[in-house]
mmCIF file of the N, C-alpha and C atoms, coordinates in Angstrom:
data_MODEL
# 
_entry.id   MODEL 
# 
loop_
_atom_site.group_PDB 
_atom_site.id 
_atom_site.type_symbol 
_atom_site.label_atom_id 
_atom_site.label_alt_id 
_atom_site.label_comp_id 
_atom_site.label_asym_id 
_atom_site.label_entity_id 
_atom_site.label_seq_id 
_atom_site.pdbx_PDB_ins_code 
_atom_site.Cartn_x 
_atom_site.Cartn_y 
_atom_site.Cartn_z 
_atom_site.occupancy 
_atom_site.B_iso_or_equiv 
_atom_site.pdbx_formal_charge 
_atom_site.auth_seq_id 
_atom_site.auth_comp_id 
_atom_site.auth_asym_id 
_atom_site.auth_atom_id 
_atom_site.pdbx_PDB_model_num 
ATOM 1   N N  . MET A 1 1  ? 0.817   -1.268 0.155  1.00 0.00 ? 1  MET A N  1 
ATOM 2   C CA . MET A 1 1  ? -0.024  -0.191 0.055  1.00 0.00 ? 1  MET A CA 1 
ATOM 3   C C  . MET A 1 1  ? 0.899   1.120  0.126  1.00 0.00 ? 1  MET A C  1 
ATOM 4   N N  . THR A 1 2  ? 0.388   2.344  -0.877 1.00 0.00 ? 2  THR A N  1 
ATOM 5   C CA . THR A 1 2  ? 1.475   3.212  -1.056 1.00 0.00 ? 2  THR A CA 1 
ATOM 6   C C  . THR A 1 2  ? 0.940   4.307  0.115  1.00 0.00 ? 2  THR A C  1 
ATOM 7   N N  . ASP A 1 3  ? 1.967   5.341  0.264  1.00 0.00 ? 3  ASP A N  1 
ATOM 8   C CA . ASP A 1 3  ? 1.594   6.406  1.445  1.00 0.00 ? 3  ASP A CA 1 
ATOM 9   C C  . ASP A 1 3  ? 0.344   7.260  1.263  1.00 0.00 ? 3  ASP A C  1 
ATOM 10  N N  . SER A 1 4  ? 0.134   7.312  -0.017 1.00 0.00 ? 4  SER A N  1 
ATOM 11  C CA . SER A 1 4  ? -1.460  8.178  -0.273 1.00 0.00 ? 4  SER A CA 1 
ATOM 12  C C  . SER A 1 4  ? -2.355  7.141  -0.106 1.00 0.00 ? 4  SER A C  1 
ATOM 13  N N  . GLU A 1 5  ? -2.263  6.002  -0.536 1.00 0.00 ? 5  GLU A N  1 
ATOM 14  C CA . GLU A 1 5  ? -3.402  4.810  0.077  1.00 0.00 ? 5  GLU A CA 1 
ATOM 15  C C  . GLU A 1 5  ? -3.439  4.824  1.275  1.00 0.00 ? 5  GLU A C  1 
ATOM 16  N N  . TYR A 1 6  ? -2.399  4.712  2.313  1.00 0.00 ? 6  TYR A N  1 
ATOM 17  C CA . TYR A 1 6  ? -2.551  4.783  3.881  1.00 0.00 ? 6  TYR A CA 1 
ATOM 18  C C  . TYR A 1 6  ? -3.463  6.124  4.462  1.00 0.00 ? 6  TYR A C  1 
ATOM 19  N N  . ALA A 1 7  ? -2.999  7.176  3.634  1.00 0.00 ? 7  ALA A N  1 
ATOM 20  C CA . ALA A 1 7  ? -3.775  8.487  4.074  1.00 0.00 ? 7  ALA A CA 1 
ATOM 21  C C  . ALA A 1 7  ? -5.086  8.330  3.771  1.00 0.00 ? 7  ALA A C  1 
ATOM 22  N N  . LYS A 1 8  ? -5.137  8.053  2.617  1.00 0.00 ? 8  LYS A N  1 
ATOM 23  C CA . LYS A 1 8  ? -6.722  7.903  2.155  1.00 0.00 ? 8  LYS A CA 1 
ATOM 24  C C  . LYS A 1 8  ? -7.558  6.836  3.169  1.00 0.00 ? 8  LYS A C  1 
ATOM 25  N N  . ALA A 1 9  ? -7.095  5.473  3.226  1.00 0.00 ? 9  ALA A N  1 
ATOM 26  C CA . ALA A 1 9  ? -7.789  4.837  4.298  1.00 0.00 ? 9  ALA A CA 1 
ATOM 27  C C  . ALA A 1 9  ? -7.968  5.505  5.646  1.00 0.00 ? 9  ALA A C  1 
ATOM 28  N N  . ILE A 1 10 ? -7.112  6.068  6.198  1.00 0.00 ? 10 ILE A N  1 
ATOM 29  C CA . ILE A 1 10 ? -6.959  6.425  7.422  1.00 0.00 ? 10 ILE A CA 1 
ATOM 30  C C  . ILE A 1 10 ? -8.040  7.700  7.477  1.00 0.00 ? 10 ILE A C  1 
ATOM 31  N N  . GLN A 1 11 ? -8.042  8.575  6.452  1.00 0.00 ? 11 GLN A N  1 
ATOM 32  C CA . GLN A 1 11 ? -8.993  9.714  6.460  1.00 0.00 ? 11 GLN A CA 1 
ATOM 33  C C  . GLN A 1 11 ? -10.475 9.447  6.470  1.00 0.00 ? 11 GLN A C  1 
ATOM 34  N N  . THR A 1 12 ? -10.431 8.129  5.715  1.00 0.00 ? 12 THR A N  1 
ATOM 35  C CA . THR A 1 12 ? -12.132 7.461  5.681  1.00 0.00 ? 12 THR A CA 1 
ATOM 36  C C  . THR A 1 12 ? -12.255 7.066  6.972  1.00 0.00 ? 12 THR A C  1 
ATOM 37  N N  . LYS A 1 13 ? -11.510 6.360  7.636  1.00 0.00 ? 13 LYS A N  1 
ATOM 38  C CA . LYS A 1 13 ? -11.789 5.809  8.846  1.00 0.00 ? 13 LYS A CA 1 
ATOM 39  C C  . LYS A 1 13 ? -11.959 6.758  9.849  1.00 0.00 ? 13 LYS A C  1 
ATOM 40  N N  . ALA A 1 14 ? -11.187 7.906  9.836  1.00 0.00 ? 14 ALA A N  1 
ATOM 41  C CA . ALA A 1 14 ? -11.365 9.097  10.678 1.00 0.00 ? 14 ALA A CA 1 
ATOM 42  C C  . ALA A 1 14 ? -12.781 9.576  10.508 1.00 0.00 ? 14 ALA A C  1 
ATOM 43  N N  . THR A 1 15 ? -13.109 9.910  9.319  1.00 0.00 ? 15 THR A N  1 
ATOM 44  C CA . THR A 1 15 ? -14.143 10.194 8.899  1.00 0.00 ? 15 THR A CA 1 
ATOM 45  C C  . THR A 1 15 ? -15.524 9.641  9.576  1.00 0.00 ? 15 THR A C  1 
ATOM 46  N N  . VAL A 1 16 ? -15.417 8.318  9.328  1.00 0.00 ? 16 VAL A N  1 
ATOM 47  C CA . VAL A 1 16 ? -16.724 7.441  9.730  1.00 0.00 ? 16 VAL A CA 1 
ATOM 48  C C  . VAL A 1 16 ? -16.598 7.725  11.089 1.00 0.00 ? 16 VAL A C  1 
ATOM 49  N N  . ALA A 1 17 ? -15.543 7.398  12.037 1.00 0.00 ? 17 ALA A N  1 
ATOM 50  C CA . ALA A 1 17 ? -15.355 7.445  13.486 1.00 0.00 ? 17 ALA A CA 1 
ATOM 51  C C  . ALA A 1 17 ? -16.185 8.758  13.771 1.00 0.00 ? 17 ALA A C  1 
ATOM 52  N N  . ASN A 1 18 ? -15.921 9.720  13.360 1.00 0.00 ? 18 ASN A N  1 
ATOM 53  C CA . ASN A 1 18 ? -16.237 11.136 13.547 1.00 0.00 ? 18 ASN A CA 1 
ATOM 54  C C  . ASN A 1 18 ? -17.708 11.148 13.779 1.00 0.00 ? 18 ASN A C  1 
ATOM 55  N N  . LEU A 1 19 ? -18.294 10.535 12.701 1.00 0.00 ? 19 LEU A N  1 
ATOM 56  C CA . LEU A 1 19 ? -19.725 10.482 12.309 1.00 0.00 ? 19 LEU A CA 1 
ATOM 57  C C  . LEU A 1 19 ? -20.568 9.854  13.276 1.00 0.00 ? 19 LEU A C  1 
ATOM 58  N N  . LYS A 1 20 ? -19.773 8.655  13.986 1.00 0.00 ? 20 LYS A N  1 
ATOM 59  C CA . LYS A 1 20 ? -20.285 7.747  14.808 1.00 0.00 ? 20 LYS A CA 1 
ATOM 60  C C  . LYS A 1 20 ? -20.188 8.570  16.092 1.00 0.00 ? 20 LYS A C  1 
ATOM 61  N N  . MET A 1 21 ? -19.119 9.280  16.601 1.00 0.00 ? 21 MET A N  1 
ATOM 62  C CA . MET A 1 21 ? -19.101 10.180 17.953 1.00 0.00 ? 21 MET A CA 1 
ATOM 63  C C  . MET A 1 21 ? -20.101 10.943 17.772 1.00 0.00 ? 21 MET A C  1 
ATOM 64  N N  . ASN A 1 22 ? -20.170 11.643 16.863 1.00 0.00 ? 22 ASN A N  1 
ATOM 65  C CA . ASN A 1 22 ? -21.390 12.607 16.527 1.00 0.00 ? 22 ASN A CA 1 
ATOM 66  C C  . ASN A 1 22 ? -22.922 11.967 17.077 1.00 0.00 ? 22 ASN A C  1 
ATOM 67  N N  . ALA A 1 23 ? -23.137 10.703 16.606 1.00 0.00 ? 23 ALA A N  1 
ATOM 68  C CA . ALA A 1 23 ? -24.372 10.033 16.723 1.00 0.00 ? 23 ALA A CA 1 
ATOM 69  C C  . ALA A 1 23 ? -24.291 9.502  18.232 1.00 0.00 ? 23 ALA A C  1 
ATOM 70  N N  . ALA A 1 24 ? -23.156 9.107  18.516 1.00 0.00 ? 24 ALA A N  1 
ATOM 71  C CA . ALA A 1 24 ? -22.978 8.398  20.138 1.00 0.00 ? 24 ALA A CA 1 
ATOM 72  C C  . ALA A 1 24 ? -23.793 9.121  21.251 1.00 0.00 ? 24 ALA A C  1 
ATOM 73  N N  . LEU A 1 25 ? -24.784 8.420  21.997 1.00 0.00 ? 25 LEU A N  1 
ATOM 74  C CA . LEU A 1 25 ? -25.464 8.955  23.352 1.00 0.00 ? 25 LEU A CA 1 
ATOM 75  C C  . LEU A 1 25 ? -25.021 9.110  24.469 1.00 0.00 ? 25 LEU A C  1 
ATOM 76  N N  . THR A 1 26 ? -23.958 8.209  24.514 1.00 0.00 ? 26 THR A N  1 
ATOM 77  C CA . THR A 1 26 ? -23.239 8.078  25.837 1.00 0.00 ? 26 THR A CA 1 
ATOM 78  C C  . THR A 1 26 ? -21.417 8.190  25.710 1.00 0.00 ? 26 THR A C  1 
ATOM 79  N N  . THR A 1 27 ? -20.874 8.579  26.919 1.00 0.00 ? 27 THR A N  1 
ATOM 80  C CA . THR A 1 27 ? -19.372 8.651  27.040 1.00 0.00 ? 27 THR A CA 1 
ATOM 81  C C  . THR A 1 27 ? -18.935 7.034  26.775 1.00 0.00 ? 27 THR A C  1 
ATOM 82  N N  . GLU A 1 28 ? -19.789 6.228  27.017 1.00 0.00 ? 28 GLU A N  1 
ATOM 83  C CA . GLU A 1 28 ? -19.045 4.974  27.016 1.00 0.00 ? 28 GLU A CA 1 
ATOM 84  C C  . GLU A 1 28 ? -19.300 4.533  25.394 1.00 0.00 ? 28 GLU A C  1 
ATOM 85  N N  . GLN A 1 29 ? -20.058 4.648  24.908 1.00 0.00 ? 29 GLN A N  1 
ATOM 86  C CA . GLN A 1 29 ? -19.919 4.814  23.328 1.00 0.00 ? 29 GLN A CA 1 
ATOM 87  C C  . GLN A 1 29 ? -18.998 5.401  22.386 1.00 0.00 ? 29 GLN A C  1 
ATOM 88  N N  . GLN A 1 30 ? -18.994 6.606  23.097 1.00 0.00 ? 30 GLN A N  1 
ATOM 89  C CA . GLN A 1 30 ? -17.814 7.306  22.391 1.00 0.00 ? 30 GLN A CA 1 
ATOM 90  C C  . GLN A 1 30 ? -16.332 6.877  22.944 1.00 0.00 ? 30 GLN A C  1 
ATOM 91  N N  . ALA A 1 31 ? -16.419 6.075  23.955 1.00 0.00 ? 31 ALA A N  1 
ATOM 92  C CA . ALA A 1 31 ? -14.850 5.476  24.484 1.00 0.00 ? 31 ALA A CA 1 
ATOM 93  C C  . ALA A 1 31 ? -14.855 4.288  23.404 1.00 0.00 ? 31 ALA A C  1 
ATOM 94  N N  . GLN A 1 32 ? -15.875 3.659  23.157 1.00 0.00 ? 32 GLN A N  1 
ATOM 95  C CA . GLN A 1 32 ? -15.622 2.435  22.542 1.00 0.00 ? 32 GLN A CA 1 
ATOM 96  C C  . GLN A 1 32 ? -15.229 2.747  21.237 1.00 0.00 ? 32 GLN A C  1 
ATOM 97  N N  . ILE A 1 33 ? -15.924 3.730  20.494 1.00 0.00 ? 33 ILE A N  1 
ATOM 98  C CA . ILE A 1 33 ? -15.741 4.144  18.829 1.00 0.00 ? 33 ILE A CA 1 
ATOM 99  C C  . ILE A 1 33 ? -14.470 4.454  19.008 1.00 0.00 ? 33 ILE A C  1 
ATOM 100 N N  . GLY A 1 34 ? -13.715 5.085  19.906 1.00 0.00 ? 34 GLY A N  1 
ATOM 101 C CA . GLY A 1 34 ? -12.112 5.589  19.960 1.00 0.00 ? 34 GLY A CA 1 
ATOM 102 C C  . GLY A 1 34 ? -11.630 4.523  19.938 1.00 0.00 ? 34 GLY A C  1 
ATOM 103 N N  . GLN A 1 35 ? -11.704 3.540  20.754 1.00 0.00 ? 35 GLN A N  1 
ATOM 104 C CA . GLN A 1 35 ? -10.824 2.391  20.607 1.00 0.00 ? 35 GLN A CA 1 
ATOM 105 C C  . GLN A 1 35 ? -10.998 1.301  19.383 1.00 0.00 ? 35 GLN A C  1 
ATOM 106 N N  . ASP A 1 36 ? -12.271 1.383  19.195 1.00 0.00 ? 36 ASP A N  1 
ATOM 107 C CA . ASP A 1 36 ? -12.303 0.655  17.590 1.00 0.00 ? 36 ASP A CA 1 
ATOM 108 C C  . ASP A 1 36 ? -11.402 1.225  16.563 1.00 0.00 ? 36 ASP A C  1 
ATOM 109 N N  . PHE A 1 37 ? -11.762 2.402  16.760 1.00 0.00 ? 37 PHE A N  1 
ATOM 110 C CA . PHE A 1 37 ? -10.691 3.547  15.543 1.00 0.00 ? 37 PHE A CA 1 
ATOM 111 C C  . PHE A 1 37 ? -9.472  3.222  15.584 1.00 0.00 ? 37 PHE A C  1 
ATOM 112 N N  . ILE A 1 38 ? -8.887  3.362  16.948 1.00 0.00 ? 38 ILE A N  1 
ATOM 113 C CA . ILE A 1 38 ? -7.306  2.748  17.067 1.00 0.00 ? 38 ILE A CA 1 
ATOM 114 C C  . ILE A 1 38 ? -6.927  1.413  16.686 1.00 0.00 ? 38 ILE A C  1 
ATOM 115 N N  . ALA A 1 39 ? -7.957  0.450  16.954 1.00 0.00 ? 39 ALA A N  1 
ATOM 116 C CA . ALA A 1 39 ? -7.694  -0.813 16.619 1.00 0.00 ? 39 ALA A CA 1 
ATOM 117 C C  . ALA A 1 39 ? -7.700  -0.747 14.916 1.00 0.00 ? 39 ALA A C  1 
ATOM 118 N N  . ASP A 1 40 ? -8.829  -0.129 14.450 1.00 0.00 ? 40 ASP A N  1 
ATOM 119 C CA . ASP A 1 40 ? -8.772  -0.344 13.169 1.00 0.00 ? 40 ASP A CA 1 
ATOM 120 C C  . ASP A 1 40 ? -7.369  0.269  12.145 1.00 0.00 ? 40 ASP A C  1 
ATOM 121 N N  . ILE A 1 41 ? -6.772  1.413  12.803 1.00 0.00 ? 41 ILE A N  1 
ATOM 122 C CA . ILE A 1 41 ? -5.652  2.046  12.224 1.00 0.00 ? 41 ILE A CA 1 
ATOM 123 C C  . ILE A 1 41 ? -4.425  0.928  12.518 1.00 0.00 ? 41 ILE A C  1 
ATOM 124 N N  . ALA A 1 42 ? -4.447  0.610  13.904 1.00 0.00 ? 42 ALA A N  1 
ATOM 125 C CA . ALA A 1 42 ? -3.390  -0.292 14.157 1.00 0.00 ? 42 ALA A CA 1 
ATOM 126 C C  . ALA A 1 42 ? -3.414  -1.589 13.043 1.00 0.00 ? 42 ALA A C  1 
ATOM 127 N N  . GLU A 1 43 ? -4.538  -2.039 12.848 1.00 0.00 ? 43 GLU A N  1 
ATOM 128 C CA . GLU A 1 43 ? -4.909  -3.025 11.926 1.00 0.00 ? 43 GLU A CA 1 
ATOM 129 C C  . GLU A 1 43 ? -4.281  -2.755 10.572 1.00 0.00 ? 43 GLU A C  1 
ATOM 130 N N  . LEU A 1 44 ? -4.553  -1.624 10.265 1.00 0.00 ? 44 LEU A N  1 
ATOM 131 C CA . LEU A 1 44 ? -4.046  -1.272 8.809  1.00 0.00 ? 44 LEU A CA 1 
ATOM 132 C C  . LEU A 1 44 ? -2.764  -1.021 8.842  1.00 0.00 ? 44 LEU A C  1 
ATOM 133 N N  . VAL A 1 45 ? -2.180  -0.376 9.579  1.00 0.00 ? 45 VAL A N  1 
ATOM 134 C CA . VAL A 1 45 ? -0.546  -0.435 9.714  1.00 0.00 ? 45 VAL A CA 1 
ATOM 135 C C  . VAL A 1 45 ? 0.149   -1.457 9.653  1.00 0.00 ? 45 VAL A C  1 
ATOM 136 N N  . PHE A 1 46 ? -0.299  -2.627 10.521 1.00 0.00 ? 46 PHE A N  1 
ATOM 137 C CA . PHE A 1 46 ? 0.440   -3.613 10.603 1.00 0.00 ? 46 PHE A CA 1 
ATOM 138 C C  . PHE A 1 46 ? -0.115  -4.773 9.667  1.00 0.00 ? 46 PHE A C  1 
ATOM 139 N N  . ALA A 1 47 ? -0.892  -4.545 8.854  1.00 0.00 ? 47 ALA A N  1 
ATOM 140 C CA . ALA A 1 47 ? -1.296  -5.831 7.922  1.00 0.00 ? 47 ALA A CA 1 
ATOM 141 C C  . ALA A 1 47 ? -0.224  -5.827 6.876  1.00 0.00 ? 47 ALA A C  1 
ATOM 142 N N  . ASP A 1 48 ? 0.456   -4.871 6.769  1.00 0.00 ? 48 ASP A N  1 
ATOM 143 C CA . ASP A 1 48 ? 1.515   -4.869 5.481  1.00 0.00 ? 48 ASP A CA 1 
ATOM 144 C C  . ASP A 1 48 ? 2.997   -5.142 6.239  1.00 0.00 ? 48 ASP A C  1 
ATOM 145 N N  . THR A 1 49 ? 3.209   -5.380 7.808  1.00 0.00 ? 49 THR A N  1 
ATOM 146 C CA . THR A 1 49 ? 4.133   -5.595 8.329  1.00 0.00 ? 49 THR A CA 1 
ATOM 147 C C  . THR A 1 49 ? 4.629   -6.774 8.805  1.00 0.00 ? 49 THR A C  1 
ATOM 148 N N  . PRO A 1 50 ? 5.640   -7.649 8.076  1.00 0.00 ? 50 PRO A N  1 
ATOM 149 C CA . PRO A 1 50 ? 5.828   -8.930 8.423  1.00 0.00 ? 50 PRO A CA 1 
ATOM 150 C C  . PRO A 1 50 ? 6.016   -9.230 9.872  1.00 0.00 ? 50 PRO A C  1 
ATOM 151 N N  . ASN A 1 51 ? 6.825   -8.243 10.704 1.00 0.00 ? 51 ASN A N  1 
ATOM 152 C CA . ASN A 1 51 ? 6.906   -8.553 11.994 1.00 0.00 ? 51 ASN A CA 1 
ATOM 153 C C  . ASN A 1 51 ? 6.537   -7.615 13.292 1.00 0.00 ? 51 ASN A C  1 
ATOM 154 N N  . PRO A 1 52 ? 5.450   -7.063 13.328 1.00 0.00 ? 52 PRO A N  1 
ATOM 155 C CA . PRO A 1 52 ? 4.944   -6.007 13.853 1.00 0.00 ? 52 PRO A CA 1 
ATOM 156 C C  . PRO A 1 52 ? 5.293   -6.121 15.326 1.00 0.00 ? 52 PRO A C  1 
ATOM 157 N N  . GLY A 1 53 ? 6.034   -4.980 15.647 1.00 0.00 ? 53 GLY A N  1 
ATOM 158 C CA . GLY A 1 53 ? 6.634   -4.805 16.741 1.00 0.00 ? 53 GLY A CA 1 
ATOM 159 C C  . GLY A 1 53 ? 8.006   -5.424 16.974 1.00 0.00 ? 53 GLY A C  1 
ATOM 160 N N  . ARG A 1 54 ? 8.481   -6.057 16.036 1.00 0.00 ? 54 ARG A N  1 
ATOM 161 C CA . ARG A 1 54 ? 10.160  -6.508 16.351 1.00 0.00 ? 54 ARG A CA 1 
ATOM 162 C C  . ARG A 1 54 ? 10.753  -5.824 15.612 1.00 0.00 ? 54 ARG A C  1 
ATOM 163 N N  . VAL A 1 55 ? 12.107  -5.587 15.992 1.00 0.00 ? 55 VAL A N  1 
ATOM 164 C CA . VAL A 1 55 ? 13.257  -4.890 15.292 1.00 0.00 ? 55 VAL A CA 1 
ATOM 165 C C  . VAL A 1 55 ? 13.883  -5.823 14.735 1.00 0.00 ? 55 VAL A C  1 
# 
């Protein structure tokens, strides 16, 4: 995946998370949305990494 493809994917995920945050009714829902967003980004970044977290 190229840098611009990563940027577009992250931007799309951020937009979706922002829309969900605006619709969330409780802080617990907002917290879950934030955690899901972070997990999505980590998955995206580490999907192409042969040994994530290792040097």
